[in-house]
Short mmCIF file of N, CA and C in Angstrom, two decimals:
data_model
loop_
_atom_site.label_atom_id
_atom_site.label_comp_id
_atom_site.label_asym_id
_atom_site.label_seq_id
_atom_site.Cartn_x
_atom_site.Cartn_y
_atom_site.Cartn_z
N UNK A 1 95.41 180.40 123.38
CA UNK A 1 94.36 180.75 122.44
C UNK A 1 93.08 181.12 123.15
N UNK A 2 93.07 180.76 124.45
CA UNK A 2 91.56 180.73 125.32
C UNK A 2 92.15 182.06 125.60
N UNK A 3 92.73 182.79 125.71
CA UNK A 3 93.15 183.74 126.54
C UNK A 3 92.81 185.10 125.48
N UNK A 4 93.61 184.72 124.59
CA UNK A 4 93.00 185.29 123.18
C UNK A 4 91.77 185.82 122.61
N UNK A 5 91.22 184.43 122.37
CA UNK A 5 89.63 184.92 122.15
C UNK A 5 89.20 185.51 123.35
N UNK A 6 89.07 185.28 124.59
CA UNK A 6 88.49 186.39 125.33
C UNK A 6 89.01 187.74 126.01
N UNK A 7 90.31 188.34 125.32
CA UNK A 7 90.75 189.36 124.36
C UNK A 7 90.24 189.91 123.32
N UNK A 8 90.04 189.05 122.52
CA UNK A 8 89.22 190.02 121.26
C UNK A 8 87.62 189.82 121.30
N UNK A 9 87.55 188.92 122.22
CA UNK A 9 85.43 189.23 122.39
C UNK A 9 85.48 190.71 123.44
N UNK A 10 86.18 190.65 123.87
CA UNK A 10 86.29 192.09 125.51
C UNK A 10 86.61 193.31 124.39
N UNK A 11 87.79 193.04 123.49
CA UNK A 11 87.87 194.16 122.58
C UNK A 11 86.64 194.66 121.72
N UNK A 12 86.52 193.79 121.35
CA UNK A 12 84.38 194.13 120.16
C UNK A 12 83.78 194.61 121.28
N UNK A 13 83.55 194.02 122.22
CA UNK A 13 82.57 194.74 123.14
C UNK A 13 83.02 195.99 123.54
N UNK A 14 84.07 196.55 123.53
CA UNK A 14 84.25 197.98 123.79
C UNK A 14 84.35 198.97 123.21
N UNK A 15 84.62 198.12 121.59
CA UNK A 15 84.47 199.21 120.61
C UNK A 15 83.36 199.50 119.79
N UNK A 16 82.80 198.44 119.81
CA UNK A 16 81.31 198.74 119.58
C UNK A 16 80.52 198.86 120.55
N UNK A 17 80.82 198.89 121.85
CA UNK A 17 80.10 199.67 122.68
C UNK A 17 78.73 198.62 123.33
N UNK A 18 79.03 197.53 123.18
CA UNK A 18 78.06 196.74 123.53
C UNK A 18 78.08 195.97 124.74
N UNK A 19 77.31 194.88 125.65
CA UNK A 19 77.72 194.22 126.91
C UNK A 19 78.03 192.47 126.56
N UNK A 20 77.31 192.33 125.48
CA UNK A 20 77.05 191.08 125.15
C UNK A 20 77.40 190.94 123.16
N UNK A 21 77.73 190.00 122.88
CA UNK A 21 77.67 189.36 121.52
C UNK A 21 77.34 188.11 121.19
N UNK A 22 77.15 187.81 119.78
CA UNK A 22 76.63 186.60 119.62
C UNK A 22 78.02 185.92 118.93
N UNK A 23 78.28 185.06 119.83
CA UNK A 23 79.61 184.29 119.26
C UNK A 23 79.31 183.34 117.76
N UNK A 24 79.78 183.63 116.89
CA UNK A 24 80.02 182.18 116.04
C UNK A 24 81.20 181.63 115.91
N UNK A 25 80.95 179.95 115.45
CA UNK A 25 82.29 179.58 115.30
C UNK A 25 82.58 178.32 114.35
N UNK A 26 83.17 177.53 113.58
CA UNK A 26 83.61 176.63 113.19
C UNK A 26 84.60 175.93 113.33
N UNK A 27 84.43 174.05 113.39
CA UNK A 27 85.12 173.39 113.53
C UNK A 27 86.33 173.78 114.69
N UNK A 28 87.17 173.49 114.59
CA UNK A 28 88.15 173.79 115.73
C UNK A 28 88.06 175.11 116.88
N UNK A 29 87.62 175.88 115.88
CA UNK A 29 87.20 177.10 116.75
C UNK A 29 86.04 176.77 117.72
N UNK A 30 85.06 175.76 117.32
CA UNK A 30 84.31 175.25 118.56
C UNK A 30 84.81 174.91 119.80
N UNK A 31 86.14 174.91 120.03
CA UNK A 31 86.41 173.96 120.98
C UNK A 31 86.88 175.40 122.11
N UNK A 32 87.23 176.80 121.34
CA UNK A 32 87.66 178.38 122.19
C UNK A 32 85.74 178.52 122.19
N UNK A 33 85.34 178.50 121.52
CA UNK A 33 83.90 178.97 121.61
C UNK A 33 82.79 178.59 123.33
N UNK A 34 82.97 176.90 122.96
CA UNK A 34 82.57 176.42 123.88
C UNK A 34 83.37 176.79 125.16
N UNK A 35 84.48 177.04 125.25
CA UNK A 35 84.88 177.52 126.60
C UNK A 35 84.52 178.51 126.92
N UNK A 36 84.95 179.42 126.05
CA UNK A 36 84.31 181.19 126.37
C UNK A 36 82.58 181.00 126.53
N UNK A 37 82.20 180.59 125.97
CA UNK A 37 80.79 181.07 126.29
C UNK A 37 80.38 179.88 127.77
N UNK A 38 81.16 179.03 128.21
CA UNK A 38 81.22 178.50 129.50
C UNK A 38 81.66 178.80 130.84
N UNK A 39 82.98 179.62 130.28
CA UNK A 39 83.25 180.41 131.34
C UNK A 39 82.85 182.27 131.57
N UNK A 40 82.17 182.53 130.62
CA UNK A 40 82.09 184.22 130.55
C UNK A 40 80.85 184.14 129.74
N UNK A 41 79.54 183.57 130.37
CA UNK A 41 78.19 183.73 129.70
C UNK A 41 77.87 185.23 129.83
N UNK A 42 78.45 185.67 130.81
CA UNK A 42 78.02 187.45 130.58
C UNK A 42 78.31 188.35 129.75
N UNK A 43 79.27 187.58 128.74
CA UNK A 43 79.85 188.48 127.58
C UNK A 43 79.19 188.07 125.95
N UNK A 44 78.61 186.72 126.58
CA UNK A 44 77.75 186.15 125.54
C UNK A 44 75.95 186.31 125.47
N UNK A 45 75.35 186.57 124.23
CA UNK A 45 73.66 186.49 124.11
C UNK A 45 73.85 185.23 123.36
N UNK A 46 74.39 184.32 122.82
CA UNK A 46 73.87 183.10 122.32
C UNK A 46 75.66 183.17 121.48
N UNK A 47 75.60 181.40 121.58
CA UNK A 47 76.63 180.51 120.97
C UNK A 47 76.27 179.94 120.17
N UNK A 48 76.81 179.89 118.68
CA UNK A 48 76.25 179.10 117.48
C UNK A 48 77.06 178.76 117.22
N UNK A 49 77.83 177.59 117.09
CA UNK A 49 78.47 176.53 116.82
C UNK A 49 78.17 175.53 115.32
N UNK A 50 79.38 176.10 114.48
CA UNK A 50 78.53 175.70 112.95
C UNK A 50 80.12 174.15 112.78
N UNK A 51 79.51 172.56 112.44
CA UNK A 51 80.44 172.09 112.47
C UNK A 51 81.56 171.62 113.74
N UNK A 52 80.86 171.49 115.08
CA UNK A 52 81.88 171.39 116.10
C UNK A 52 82.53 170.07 116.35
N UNK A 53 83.55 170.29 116.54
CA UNK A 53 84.25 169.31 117.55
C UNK A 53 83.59 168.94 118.48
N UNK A 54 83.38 167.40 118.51
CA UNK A 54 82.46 167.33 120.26
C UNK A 54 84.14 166.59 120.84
N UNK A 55 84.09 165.38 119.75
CA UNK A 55 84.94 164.02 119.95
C UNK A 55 86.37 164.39 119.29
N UNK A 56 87.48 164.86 120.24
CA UNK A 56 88.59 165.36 118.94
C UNK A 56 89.14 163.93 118.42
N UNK A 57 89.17 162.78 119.49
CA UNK A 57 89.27 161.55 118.70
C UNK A 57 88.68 161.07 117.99
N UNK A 58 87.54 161.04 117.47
CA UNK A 58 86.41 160.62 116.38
C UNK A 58 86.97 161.71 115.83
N UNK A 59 87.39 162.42 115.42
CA UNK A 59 87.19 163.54 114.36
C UNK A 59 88.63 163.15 113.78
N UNK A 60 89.50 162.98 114.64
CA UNK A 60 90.74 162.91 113.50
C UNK A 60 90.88 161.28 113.36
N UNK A 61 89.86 160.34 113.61
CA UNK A 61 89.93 159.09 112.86
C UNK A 61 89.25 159.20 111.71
N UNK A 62 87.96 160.39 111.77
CA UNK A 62 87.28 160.39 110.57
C UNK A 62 88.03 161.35 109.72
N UNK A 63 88.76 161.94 109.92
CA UNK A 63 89.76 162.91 108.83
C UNK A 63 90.57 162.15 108.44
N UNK A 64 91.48 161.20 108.92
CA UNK A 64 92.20 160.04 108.54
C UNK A 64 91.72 159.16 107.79
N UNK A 65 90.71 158.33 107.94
CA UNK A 65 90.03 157.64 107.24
C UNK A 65 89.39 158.19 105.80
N UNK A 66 89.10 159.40 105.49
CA UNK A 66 88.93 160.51 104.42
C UNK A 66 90.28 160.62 104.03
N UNK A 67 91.04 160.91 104.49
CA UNK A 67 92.41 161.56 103.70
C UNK A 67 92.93 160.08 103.03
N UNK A 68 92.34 158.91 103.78
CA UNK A 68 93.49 157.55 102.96
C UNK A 68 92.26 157.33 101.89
N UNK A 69 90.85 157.15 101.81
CA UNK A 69 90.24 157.15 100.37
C UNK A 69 90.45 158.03 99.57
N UNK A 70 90.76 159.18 100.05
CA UNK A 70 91.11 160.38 99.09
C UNK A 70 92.41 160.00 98.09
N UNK A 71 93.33 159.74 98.60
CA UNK A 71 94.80 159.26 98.27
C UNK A 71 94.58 158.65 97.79
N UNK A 72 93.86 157.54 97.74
CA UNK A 72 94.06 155.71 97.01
C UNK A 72 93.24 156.42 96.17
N UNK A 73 92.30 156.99 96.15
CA UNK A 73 91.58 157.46 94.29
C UNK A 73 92.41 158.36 93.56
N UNK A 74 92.90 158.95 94.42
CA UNK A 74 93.90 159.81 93.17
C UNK A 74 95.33 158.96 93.21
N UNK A 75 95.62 157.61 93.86
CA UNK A 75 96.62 157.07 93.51
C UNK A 75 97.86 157.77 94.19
N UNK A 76 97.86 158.24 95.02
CA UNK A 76 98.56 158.90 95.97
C UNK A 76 99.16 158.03 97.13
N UNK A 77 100.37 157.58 96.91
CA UNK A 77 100.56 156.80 97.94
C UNK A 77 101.86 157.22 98.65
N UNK A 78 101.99 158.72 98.73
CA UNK A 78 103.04 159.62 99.30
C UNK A 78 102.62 159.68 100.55
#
Protein backbone atom coordinates (compact mmCIF):
# COMPACT_ATOMS: atom_id res chain seq x y z
CA UNK A 1 0.00 0.00 0.00
CA UNK A 2 3.17 2.35 0.76
CA UNK A 3 4.22 1.59 -2.62
CA UNK A 4 0.90 2.56 -3.96
CA UNK A 5 0.25 5.76 -2.59
CA UNK A 6 3.55 6.93 -3.75
CA UNK A 7 2.34 5.77 -7.23
CA UNK A 8 -0.57 7.74 -7.31
CA UNK A 9 0.97 10.99 -5.48
CA UNK A 10 3.99 10.68 -8.56
CA UNK A 11 0.91 10.11 -10.92
CA UNK A 12 -1.11 13.67 -9.79
CA UNK A 13 2.06 15.25 -9.93
CA UNK A 14 2.53 14.54 -13.53
CA UNK A 15 -0.65 15.04 -14.68
CA UNK A 16 -1.32 18.01 -13.28
CA UNK A 17 1.89 19.10 -13.90
CA UNK A 18 2.96 20.08 -10.53
CA UNK A 19 6.34 19.29 -8.11
CA UNK A 20 4.65 19.20 -4.87
CA UNK A 21 0.97 18.49 -3.30
CA UNK A 22 -0.81 18.87 -0.30
CA UNK A 23 -1.51 15.39 1.04
CA UNK A 24 -4.76 14.73 3.03
CA UNK A 25 -5.76 11.88 4.87
CA UNK A 26 -8.01 9.99 7.36
CA UNK A 27 -7.86 7.56 10.00
CA UNK A 28 -6.01 4.57 8.66
CA UNK A 29 -4.88 6.33 5.75
CA UNK A 30 -2.76 8.34 8.32
CA UNK A 31 -0.60 5.71 8.86
CA UNK A 32 0.49 5.70 4.24
CA UNK A 33 0.33 9.50 4.80
CA UNK A 34 2.73 9.76 7.56
CA UNK A 35 5.17 7.61 5.75
CA UNK A 36 5.02 9.26 2.42
CA UNK A 37 5.33 12.57 3.57
CA UNK A 38 8.46 11.06 5.80
CA UNK A 39 10.08 9.49 3.33
CA UNK A 40 9.43 11.81 0.05
CA UNK A 41 9.02 15.46 1.69
CA UNK A 42 9.93 16.62 -1.84
CA UNK A 43 6.75 15.51 -3.28
CA UNK A 44 4.94 17.03 -0.37
CA UNK A 45 3.98 21.17 0.55
CA UNK A 46 2.16 20.16 3.77
CA UNK A 47 0.51 16.92 5.48
CA UNK A 48 -2.92 17.24 7.03
CA UNK A 49 -3.84 14.45 8.86
CA UNK A 50 -7.69 14.56 9.75
CA UNK A 51 -8.40 11.74 12.65
CA UNK A 52 -4.95 9.77 12.79
CA UNK A 53 -3.78 6.76 14.04
CA UNK A 54 -0.90 7.58 16.38
CA UNK A 55 -1.49 4.28 18.82
CA UNK A 56 -2.90 1.32 16.51
CA UNK A 57 -3.23 -0.43 19.94
CA UNK A 58 -5.22 2.26 21.74
CA UNK A 59 -7.30 2.61 18.78
CA UNK A 60 -8.56 -0.86 18.37
CA UNK A 61 -9.12 -1.15 22.28
CA UNK A 62 -11.09 1.99 21.88
CA UNK A 63 -13.08 0.57 18.80
CA UNK A 64 -13.65 -2.56 20.82
CA UNK A 65 -14.72 -1.07 23.79
CA UNK A 66 -17.39 1.13 21.46
CA UNK A 67 -18.49 -1.79 19.45
CA UNK A 68 -19.35 -3.92 22.99
CA UNK A 69 -21.57 -0.67 24.40
CA UNK A 70 -22.93 -0.41 21.10
CA UNK A 71 -24.16 -4.16 21.11
CA UNK A 72 -25.34 -4.37 24.75
CA UNK A 73 -27.76 -1.21 23.88
CA UNK A 74 -29.12 -2.59 21.00
CA UNK A 75 -29.09 -6.02 22.80
CA UNK A 76 -26.86 -7.59 20.41
CA UNK A 77 -25.14 -10.32 21.77
CA UNK A 78 -24.05 -11.98 18.32
Amino acid sequence: MQNDCEQLVRYLLKKYNRKKLFLVSHSWGSVLGFDLAKKHPELVHAYISISPIIDQVKATQLTVKMLKKWAKKENNSA
